[in-house]
XYZ file of C-alpha atoms in Angstrom:
540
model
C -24.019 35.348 -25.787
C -22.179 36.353 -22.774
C -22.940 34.757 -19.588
C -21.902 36.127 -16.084
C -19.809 33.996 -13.813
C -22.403 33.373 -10.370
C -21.598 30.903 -7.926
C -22.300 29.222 -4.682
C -20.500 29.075 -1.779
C -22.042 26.332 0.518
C -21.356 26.585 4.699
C -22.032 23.934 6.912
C -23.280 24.007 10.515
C -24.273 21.725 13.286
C -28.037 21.791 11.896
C -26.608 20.790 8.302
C -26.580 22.316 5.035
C -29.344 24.708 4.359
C -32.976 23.652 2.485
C -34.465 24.521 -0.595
C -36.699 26.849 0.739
C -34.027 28.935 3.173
C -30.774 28.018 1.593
C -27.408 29.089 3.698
C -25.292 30.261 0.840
C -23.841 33.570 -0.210
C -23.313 34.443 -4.068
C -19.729 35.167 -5.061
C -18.407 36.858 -8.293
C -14.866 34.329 -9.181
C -13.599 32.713 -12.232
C -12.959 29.143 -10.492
C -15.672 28.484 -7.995
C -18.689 25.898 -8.827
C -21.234 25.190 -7.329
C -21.334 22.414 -4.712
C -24.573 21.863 -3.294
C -27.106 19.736 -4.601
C -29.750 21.361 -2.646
C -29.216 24.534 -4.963
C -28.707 23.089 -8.370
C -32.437 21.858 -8.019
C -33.767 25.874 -7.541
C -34.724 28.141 -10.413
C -31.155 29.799 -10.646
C -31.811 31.416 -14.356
C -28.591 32.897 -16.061
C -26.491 31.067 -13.556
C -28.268 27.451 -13.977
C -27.551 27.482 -17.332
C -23.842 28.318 -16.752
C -23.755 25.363 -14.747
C -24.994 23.180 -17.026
C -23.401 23.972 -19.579
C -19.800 23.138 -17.344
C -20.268 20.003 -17.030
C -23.071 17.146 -17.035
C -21.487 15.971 -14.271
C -22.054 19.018 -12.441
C -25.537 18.940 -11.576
C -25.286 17.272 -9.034
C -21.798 16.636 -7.164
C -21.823 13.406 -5.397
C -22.737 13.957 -1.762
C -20.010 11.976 -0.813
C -17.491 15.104 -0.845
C -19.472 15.769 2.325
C -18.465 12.444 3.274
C -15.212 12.900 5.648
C -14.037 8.800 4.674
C -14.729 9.692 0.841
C -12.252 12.587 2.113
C -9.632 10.812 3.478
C -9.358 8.061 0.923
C -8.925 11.032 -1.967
C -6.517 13.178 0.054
C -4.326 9.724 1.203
C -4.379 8.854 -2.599
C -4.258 12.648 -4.265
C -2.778 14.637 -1.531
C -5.349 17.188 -2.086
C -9.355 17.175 -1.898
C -10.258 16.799 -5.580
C -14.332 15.882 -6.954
C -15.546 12.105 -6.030
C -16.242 12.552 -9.925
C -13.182 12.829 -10.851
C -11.304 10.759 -8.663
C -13.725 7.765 -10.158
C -13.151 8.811 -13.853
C -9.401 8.592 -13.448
C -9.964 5.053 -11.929
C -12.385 4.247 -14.926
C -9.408 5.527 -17.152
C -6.642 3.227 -14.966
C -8.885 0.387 -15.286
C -9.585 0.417 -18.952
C -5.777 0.765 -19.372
C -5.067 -1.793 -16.987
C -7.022 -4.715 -18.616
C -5.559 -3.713 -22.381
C -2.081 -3.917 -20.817
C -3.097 -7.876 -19.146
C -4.244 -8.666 -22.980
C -0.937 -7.415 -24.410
C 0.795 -9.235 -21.546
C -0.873 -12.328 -22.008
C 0.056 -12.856 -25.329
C 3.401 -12.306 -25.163
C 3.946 -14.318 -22.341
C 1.998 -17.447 -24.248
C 4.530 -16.951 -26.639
C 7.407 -17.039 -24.423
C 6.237 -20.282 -22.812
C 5.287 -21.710 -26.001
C 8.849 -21.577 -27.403
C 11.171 -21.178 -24.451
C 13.190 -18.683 -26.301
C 13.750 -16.390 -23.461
C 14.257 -19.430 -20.621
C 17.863 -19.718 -20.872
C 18.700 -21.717 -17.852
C 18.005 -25.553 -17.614
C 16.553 -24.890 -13.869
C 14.122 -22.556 -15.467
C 13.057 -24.620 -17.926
C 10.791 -27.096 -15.372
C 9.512 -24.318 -13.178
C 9.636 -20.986 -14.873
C 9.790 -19.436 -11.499
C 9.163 -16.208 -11.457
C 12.013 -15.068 -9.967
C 14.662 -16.574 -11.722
C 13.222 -15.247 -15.253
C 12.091 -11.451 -14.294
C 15.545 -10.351 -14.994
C 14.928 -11.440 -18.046
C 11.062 -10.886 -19.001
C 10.565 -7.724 -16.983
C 12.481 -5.548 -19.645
C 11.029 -6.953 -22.350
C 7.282 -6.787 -20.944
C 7.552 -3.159 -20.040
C 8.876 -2.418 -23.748
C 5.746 -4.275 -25.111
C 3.360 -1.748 -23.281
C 5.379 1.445 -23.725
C 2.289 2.434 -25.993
C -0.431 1.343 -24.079
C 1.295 3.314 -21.090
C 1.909 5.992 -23.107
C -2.045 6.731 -24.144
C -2.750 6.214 -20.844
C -0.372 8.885 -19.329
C -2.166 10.943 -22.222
C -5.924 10.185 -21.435
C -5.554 10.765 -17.415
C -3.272 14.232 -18.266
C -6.803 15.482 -20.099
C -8.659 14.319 -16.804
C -6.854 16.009 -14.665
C -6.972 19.209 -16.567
C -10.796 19.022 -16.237
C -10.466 18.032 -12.156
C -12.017 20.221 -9.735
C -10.519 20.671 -5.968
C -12.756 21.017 -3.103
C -10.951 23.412 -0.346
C -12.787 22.997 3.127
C -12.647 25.428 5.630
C -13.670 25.224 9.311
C -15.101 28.113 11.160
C -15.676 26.894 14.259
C -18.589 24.312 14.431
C -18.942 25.277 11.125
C -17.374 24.546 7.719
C -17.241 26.180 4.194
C -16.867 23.768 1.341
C -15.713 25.660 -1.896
C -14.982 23.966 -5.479
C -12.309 25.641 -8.149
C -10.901 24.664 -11.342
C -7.221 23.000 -10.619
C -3.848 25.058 -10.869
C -1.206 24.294 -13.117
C 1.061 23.110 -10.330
C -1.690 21.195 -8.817
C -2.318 19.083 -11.796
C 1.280 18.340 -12.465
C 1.556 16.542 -8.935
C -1.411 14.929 -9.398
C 0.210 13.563 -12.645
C 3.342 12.389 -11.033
C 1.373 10.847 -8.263
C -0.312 8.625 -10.898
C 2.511 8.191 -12.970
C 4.022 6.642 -9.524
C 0.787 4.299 -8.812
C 0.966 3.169 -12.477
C 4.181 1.985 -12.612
C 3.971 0.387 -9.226
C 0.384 -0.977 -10.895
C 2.248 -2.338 -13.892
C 5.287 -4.547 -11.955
C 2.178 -6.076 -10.576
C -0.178 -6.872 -13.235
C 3.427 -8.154 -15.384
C 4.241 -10.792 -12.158
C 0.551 -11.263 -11.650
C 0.012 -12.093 -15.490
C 2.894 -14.353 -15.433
C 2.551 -16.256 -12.431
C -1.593 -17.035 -13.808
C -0.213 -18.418 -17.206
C 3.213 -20.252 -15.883
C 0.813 -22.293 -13.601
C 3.612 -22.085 -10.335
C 1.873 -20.648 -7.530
C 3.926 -17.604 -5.802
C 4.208 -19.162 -2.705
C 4.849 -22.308 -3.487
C 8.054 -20.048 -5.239
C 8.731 -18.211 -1.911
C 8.620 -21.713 0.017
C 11.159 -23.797 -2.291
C 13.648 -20.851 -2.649
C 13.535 -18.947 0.450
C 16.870 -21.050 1.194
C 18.606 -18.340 -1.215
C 20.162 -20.832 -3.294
C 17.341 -21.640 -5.860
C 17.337 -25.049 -5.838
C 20.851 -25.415 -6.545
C 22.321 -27.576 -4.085
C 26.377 -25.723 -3.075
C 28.515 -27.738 -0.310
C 27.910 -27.550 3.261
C 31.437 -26.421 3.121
C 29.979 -23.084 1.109
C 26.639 -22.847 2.604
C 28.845 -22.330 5.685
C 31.144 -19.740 4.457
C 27.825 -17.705 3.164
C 25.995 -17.986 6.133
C 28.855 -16.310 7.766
C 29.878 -13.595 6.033
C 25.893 -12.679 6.427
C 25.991 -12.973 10.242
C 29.149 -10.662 10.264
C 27.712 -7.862 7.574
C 24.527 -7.990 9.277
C 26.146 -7.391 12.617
C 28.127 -4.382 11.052
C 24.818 -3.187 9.757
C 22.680 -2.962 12.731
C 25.706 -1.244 14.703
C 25.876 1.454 11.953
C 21.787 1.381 12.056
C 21.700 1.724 15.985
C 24.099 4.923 15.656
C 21.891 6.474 12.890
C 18.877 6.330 14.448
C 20.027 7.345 17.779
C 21.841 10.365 16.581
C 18.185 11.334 14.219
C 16.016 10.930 17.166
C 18.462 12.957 19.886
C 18.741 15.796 17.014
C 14.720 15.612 16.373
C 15.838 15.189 12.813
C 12.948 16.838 10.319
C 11.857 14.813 7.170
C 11.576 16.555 3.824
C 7.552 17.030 4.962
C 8.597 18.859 7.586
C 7.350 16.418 9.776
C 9.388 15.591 12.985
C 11.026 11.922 14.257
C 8.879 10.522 17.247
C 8.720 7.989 19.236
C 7.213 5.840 17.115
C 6.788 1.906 15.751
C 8.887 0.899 12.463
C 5.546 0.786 10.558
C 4.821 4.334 11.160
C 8.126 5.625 9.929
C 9.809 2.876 7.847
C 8.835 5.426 4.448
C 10.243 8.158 5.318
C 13.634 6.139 7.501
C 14.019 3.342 5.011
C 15.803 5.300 2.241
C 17.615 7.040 4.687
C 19.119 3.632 6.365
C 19.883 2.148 2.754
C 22.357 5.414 2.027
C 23.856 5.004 4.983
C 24.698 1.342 4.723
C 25.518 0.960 1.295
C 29.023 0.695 1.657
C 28.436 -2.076 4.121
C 26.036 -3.861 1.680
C 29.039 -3.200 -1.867
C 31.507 -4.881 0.902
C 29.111 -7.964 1.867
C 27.935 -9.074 -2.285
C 31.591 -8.788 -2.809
C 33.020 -11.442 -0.257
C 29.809 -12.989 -1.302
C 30.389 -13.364 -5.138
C 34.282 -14.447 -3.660
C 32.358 -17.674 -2.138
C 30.144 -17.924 -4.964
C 32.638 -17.594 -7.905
C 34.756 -20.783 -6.127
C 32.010 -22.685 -4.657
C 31.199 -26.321 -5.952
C 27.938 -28.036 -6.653
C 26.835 -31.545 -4.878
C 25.966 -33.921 -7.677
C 25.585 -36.916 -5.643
C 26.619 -38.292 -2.516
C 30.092 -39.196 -3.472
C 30.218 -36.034 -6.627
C 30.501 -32.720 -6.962
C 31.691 -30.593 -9.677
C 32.883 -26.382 -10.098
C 29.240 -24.204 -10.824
C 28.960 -22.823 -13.860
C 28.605 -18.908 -15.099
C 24.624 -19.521 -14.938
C 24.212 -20.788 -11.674
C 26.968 -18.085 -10.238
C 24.326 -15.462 -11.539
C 21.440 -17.493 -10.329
C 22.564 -17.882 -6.872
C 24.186 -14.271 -6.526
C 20.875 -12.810 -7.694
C 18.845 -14.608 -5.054
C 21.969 -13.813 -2.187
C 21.084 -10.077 -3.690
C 17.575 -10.417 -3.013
C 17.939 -11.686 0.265
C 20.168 -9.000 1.321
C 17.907 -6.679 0.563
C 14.790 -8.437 1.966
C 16.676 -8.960 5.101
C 17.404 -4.813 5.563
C 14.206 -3.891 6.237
C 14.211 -6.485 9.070
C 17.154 -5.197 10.395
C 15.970 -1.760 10.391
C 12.699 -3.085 12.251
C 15.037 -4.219 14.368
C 17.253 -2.004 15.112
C 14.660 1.154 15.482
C 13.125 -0.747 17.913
C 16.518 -1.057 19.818
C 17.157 2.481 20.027
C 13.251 3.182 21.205
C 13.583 0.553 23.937
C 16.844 2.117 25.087
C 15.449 6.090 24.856
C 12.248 5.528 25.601
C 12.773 7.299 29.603
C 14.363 10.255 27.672
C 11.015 10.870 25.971
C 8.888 11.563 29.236
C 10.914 13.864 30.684
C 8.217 16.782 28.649
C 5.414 15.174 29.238
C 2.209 17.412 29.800
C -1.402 16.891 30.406
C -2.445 19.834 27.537
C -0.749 20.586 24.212
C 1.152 23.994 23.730
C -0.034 26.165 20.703
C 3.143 26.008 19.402
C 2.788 22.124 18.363
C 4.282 20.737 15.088
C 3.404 18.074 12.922
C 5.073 14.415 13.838
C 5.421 11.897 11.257
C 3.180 8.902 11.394
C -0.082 8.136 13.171
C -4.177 8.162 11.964
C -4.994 11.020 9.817
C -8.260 12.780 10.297
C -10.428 15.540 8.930
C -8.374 18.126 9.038
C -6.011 16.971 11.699
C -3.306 13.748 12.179
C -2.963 11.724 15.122
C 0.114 10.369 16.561
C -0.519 7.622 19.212
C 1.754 7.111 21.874
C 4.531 4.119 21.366
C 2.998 1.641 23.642
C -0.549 2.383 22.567
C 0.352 2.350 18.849
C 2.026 -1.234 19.642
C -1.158 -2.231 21.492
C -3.346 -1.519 18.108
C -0.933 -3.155 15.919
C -0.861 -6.049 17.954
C -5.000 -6.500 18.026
C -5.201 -5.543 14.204
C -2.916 -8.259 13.541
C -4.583 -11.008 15.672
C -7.432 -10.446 14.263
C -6.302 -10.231 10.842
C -5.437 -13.781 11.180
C -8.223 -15.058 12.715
C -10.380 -13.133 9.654
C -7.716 -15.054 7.341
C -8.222 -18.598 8.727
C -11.875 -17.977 8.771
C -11.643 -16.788 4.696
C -9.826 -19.870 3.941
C -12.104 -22.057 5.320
C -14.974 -20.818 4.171
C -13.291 -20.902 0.497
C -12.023 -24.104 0.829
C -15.978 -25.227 2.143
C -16.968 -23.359 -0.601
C -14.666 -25.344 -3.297
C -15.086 -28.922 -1.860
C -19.030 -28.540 -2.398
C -18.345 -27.341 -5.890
C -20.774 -24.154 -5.573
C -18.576 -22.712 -7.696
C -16.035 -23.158 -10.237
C -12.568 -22.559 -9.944
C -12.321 -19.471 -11.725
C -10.604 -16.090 -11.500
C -11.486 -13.480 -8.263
C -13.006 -11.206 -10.687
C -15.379 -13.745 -12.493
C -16.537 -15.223 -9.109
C -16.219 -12.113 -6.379
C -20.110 -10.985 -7.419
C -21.671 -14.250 -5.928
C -18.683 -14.726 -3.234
C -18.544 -11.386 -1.593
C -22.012 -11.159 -0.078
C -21.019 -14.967 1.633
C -18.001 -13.610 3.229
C -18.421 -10.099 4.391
C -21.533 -12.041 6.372
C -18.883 -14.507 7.985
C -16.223 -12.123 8.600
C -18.775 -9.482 10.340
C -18.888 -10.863 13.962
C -15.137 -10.927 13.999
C -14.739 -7.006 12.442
C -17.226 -5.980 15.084
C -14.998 -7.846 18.128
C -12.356 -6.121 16.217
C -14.091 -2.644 16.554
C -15.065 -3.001 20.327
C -11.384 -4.103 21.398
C -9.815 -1.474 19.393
C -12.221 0.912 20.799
C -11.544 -0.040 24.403
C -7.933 0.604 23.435
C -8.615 4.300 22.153
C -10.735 4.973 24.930
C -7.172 5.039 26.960
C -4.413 5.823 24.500
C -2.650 8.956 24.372
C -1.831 11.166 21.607
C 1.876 12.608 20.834
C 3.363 15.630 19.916
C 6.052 17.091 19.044
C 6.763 20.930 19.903
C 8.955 23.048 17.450
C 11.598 23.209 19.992
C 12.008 19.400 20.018
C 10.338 18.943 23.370
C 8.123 15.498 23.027
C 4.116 16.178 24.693
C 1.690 13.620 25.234
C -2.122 13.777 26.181
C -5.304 11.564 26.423
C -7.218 11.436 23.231
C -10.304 13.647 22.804
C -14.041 11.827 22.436
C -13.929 13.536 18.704
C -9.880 11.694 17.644
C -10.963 8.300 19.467
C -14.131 8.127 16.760
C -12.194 9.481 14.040
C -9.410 7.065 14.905
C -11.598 4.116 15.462
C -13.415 5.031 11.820
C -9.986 5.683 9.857
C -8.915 2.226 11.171
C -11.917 0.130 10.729
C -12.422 2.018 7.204
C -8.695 0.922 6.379
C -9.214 -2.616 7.463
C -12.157 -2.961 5.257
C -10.367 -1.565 2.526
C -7.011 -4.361 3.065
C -9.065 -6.745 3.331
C -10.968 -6.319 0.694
C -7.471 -6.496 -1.665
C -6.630 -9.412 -0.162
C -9.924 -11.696 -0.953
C -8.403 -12.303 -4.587
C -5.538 -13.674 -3.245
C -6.795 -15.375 -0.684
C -9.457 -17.120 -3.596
C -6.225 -17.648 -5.586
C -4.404 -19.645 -3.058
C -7.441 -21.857 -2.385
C -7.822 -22.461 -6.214
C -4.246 -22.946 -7.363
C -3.542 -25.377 -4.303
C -6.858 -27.691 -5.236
C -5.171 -27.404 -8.870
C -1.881 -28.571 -7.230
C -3.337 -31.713 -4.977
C -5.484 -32.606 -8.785
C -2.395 -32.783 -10.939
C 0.218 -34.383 -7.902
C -2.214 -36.789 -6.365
C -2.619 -35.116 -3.101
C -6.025 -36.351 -1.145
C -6.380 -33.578 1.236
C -5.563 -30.222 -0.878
C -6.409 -28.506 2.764
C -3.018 -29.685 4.029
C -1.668 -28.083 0.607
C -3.132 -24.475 1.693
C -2.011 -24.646 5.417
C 1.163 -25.306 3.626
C 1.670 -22.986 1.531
C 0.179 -19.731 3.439
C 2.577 -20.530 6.493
């Protein structure tokens, strides 16, 4: 039986979508629009109800949330276009499924591992199985174990995405038009090598997550012993001396060359591959896009600094004792030059930090000099800021560093008060010391209640803020213009930012439970009285 193609466009206006009984929508003839509104998939719509229907159950009635402009945001931010609320929770379904067959895999192989020591090589490994000094080791063969786990999974989310439907929105004024199509070809295969990119990233997780839970050796307990670089292997002052000057002198050729780079990109208004333009900007907003850039232009520095490195290291000599010391062997050589390595690298991105800020502090009067009070028509995207409906905001320097500096006060007073109420929580035994996941049902309600007085001190303070910050722009001719936020950017701002503190917060309750758990673990097995001491510790 053939069935004609008849479908709904839905607009929106100030009053809202049309009712039942005087519906604003227009029929239009197409071979990729649906229909959007649940409104009309409740009237008698004959031949073209049972077309829709027979599309998809989920269909009949889209989640009202695509309406919603922070379900937007958090779809285009993680899809890069508008796709179905559907969809975008079926692929998570998919990820998830996936996710905890890869933890089972994981966890057996690693039991095994620890069972037999076969793959802990190094005597120093043997009595910590630090994560870091085995993932050159277990990473390789962890990823091969799951190849094809990942490999069904890559399979299961390409047939969800073929099925995906993209919502287009289109503003008329104080009105909108919301249309829904099938996905192109080209659109689907970005969407796929987004996810591909979020899985991998996903996996390097769940393997150091996995291994850290079954090892027993809380991460930053890790981070605390061996932040000294030399992983517990104790090198003469004589050589700790020579390393800790070649870094000084490297790092001192590296923020030169930094300084130069960033000054030459920000007098050129250098253009990113977006074609978004350099602003005047904090580190945060533009450390993705300026990161890869400053690691290509200081890699010859960095091949020069691991090689008069691995000169110190290949010589140096290990205290035994007070009155001994002996040549290191091949194992510690690659034990301490892989933690130099990772240090090196750790320490760029502070020296970027760093450095940008230099170069802003020592431009910054350059950047006034086009200051208006309106913004030209001829106004081009600048990278970084708040993104919004169907706009992105770009805060000026000093107001940007203002909000970054009350989100993060805050953040630790929210963290502090977490903590406590955990470790309250703990010493009364209301609940056993088991995983985030098993325990987050009956925990979650007790802290979003503590934590609410603080996010709503949070909201009015950051508020104030908007209701003076500025908003920057960058003409196509280079020419930097800055304005007072509109009523309509300082709500959107002040709801993209509370929505994305809400959301980073609530990643970070796991590991916040985690730290409180594995450090009352720690103070049981050691002896410690106070395991409180053992948190403030660890989370310095």
């Amino acid at each position: 039986m053939f069935v004609k193609r008849c479908y709904y466009v839905i607009y929106e206006n100030d009053s809202g979508v049309g009712n039942k009984s005087n519906p604003e929508s227009v029929v239009v003839e197409g071979s990729d629009l649906l229909i959007i509104s649940p409104s009309i998939s409740q009237l008698q719509l004959g031949v073209e109800e049972n077309y829709y229907h027979s599309y998809s159950s989920a269909s009949e009635n889209l989640d009202s949330s695509l309406l919603n402009l922070e379900s937007h945001n958090l779809i285009v931010d993680r899809w890069g276009i508008n796709i179905n609320s559907d969809d975008d929770k079926l692929i998570s379904r998919i990820r998830r499924k996936f996710s905890l067959k890869i933890k089972k895999c994981l966890t057996k192989l690693f039991l095994k591992i620890l069972n037999d020591k076969s793959i802990i090589v190094n005597s120093s490994m043997e009595s910590t199985c630090s994560w870091y000094l085995v993932s050159h080791e277990i990473l390789p063969i962890a990823i091969k174990s799951v190849e094809k786990i990942m490999k069904d999974q890559y399979e299961e989310i390409d047939k969800a995405l073929s099925m995906v439907r993209v919502v287009d929105i289109y503003e008329y004024g104080v009105s909108s038009l919301h249309m829904v199509r099938v996905i192109t070809n080209d659109e689907k295969n970005d969407l796929m090598e987004r996810a591909k990119v979020s899985i991998n990233k996903r996996l390097h997780g769940i393997i150091n997550f996995t291994w850290r839970r079954l090892a027993k050796f809380p991460k930053r307990r890790i981070d605390r012993k061996y932040r000294n670089g030399i992983s517990g292997i104790n090198l003469s002052c004589k050589d700790k001396k020579y390393i800790c000057s070649i870094r000084r002198k490297f790092s001192s050729r590296i923020r030169s060359r930094l300084c130069d780079k960033f000054n030459a990109m920000i007098s050129d208004k250098h253009q990113f591959s977006d074609g978004s333009i350099i602003g005047v900007f904090t580190w945060s907003k533009v450390s993705k896009e300026l990161f890869p850039i400053a690691k290509v232009e200081v890699k010859d520095i960095l091949e020069d600094e691991i090689k008069e490195l691995y000169s110190v290291i290949s010589r140096a000599r290990i205290v035994v004792n007070s009155e001994t010391d002996r040549f290191i062997s091949d194992d510690e050589k690659f034990t301490v030059l892989t933690d130099l390595k990772r240090i090196v690298d750790r320490s760029l991105m502070c020296l970027c930090s760093k450095s940008f800020g230099e170069v802003l502090s020592s431009l910054g009067g350059n950047f006034s000099d086009s200051v208006a009070s309106v913004v030209s028509d001829d106004v081009g995207a600048v990278y970084g800021g708040v993104k919004g409906g169907d706009f992105r905001i770009n805060f000026y320097f000093e107001d940007d560093v203002s909000i970054f500096r009350v989100k993060k006060k805050f953040y630790a007073e929210i963290k502090r008060c977490i903590i406590n109420k955990f470790t309250e929580i703990v010493c009364e035994g209301r609940v056993d010391l088991l995983p985030w996941v098993k325990v987050s049902t009956k925990l979650l309600p007790i802290i979003k209640k503590e934590i609410y007085p603080i996010m709503e001190r949070k909201r009015v303070e950051i508020g104030s803020i908007l209701s003076k910050s500025r908003a920057s722009f960058c003409k196509l001719g280079g020419d930097s213009i800055i304005r007072r936020l509109t009523y309509k950017e300082r709500c959107m701002s002040l709801s993209d930012i509370m929505r994305k503190s809400y959301r980073y917060l609530l990643s970070n309750f796991g590991r916040l439970w985690s730290t409180v758990i594995d450090s009352k673990k720690y103070s049981d097995e050691s002896g410690v009285c106070n395991f409180i001491e053992c948190i403030s510790d660890e989370d310095e």
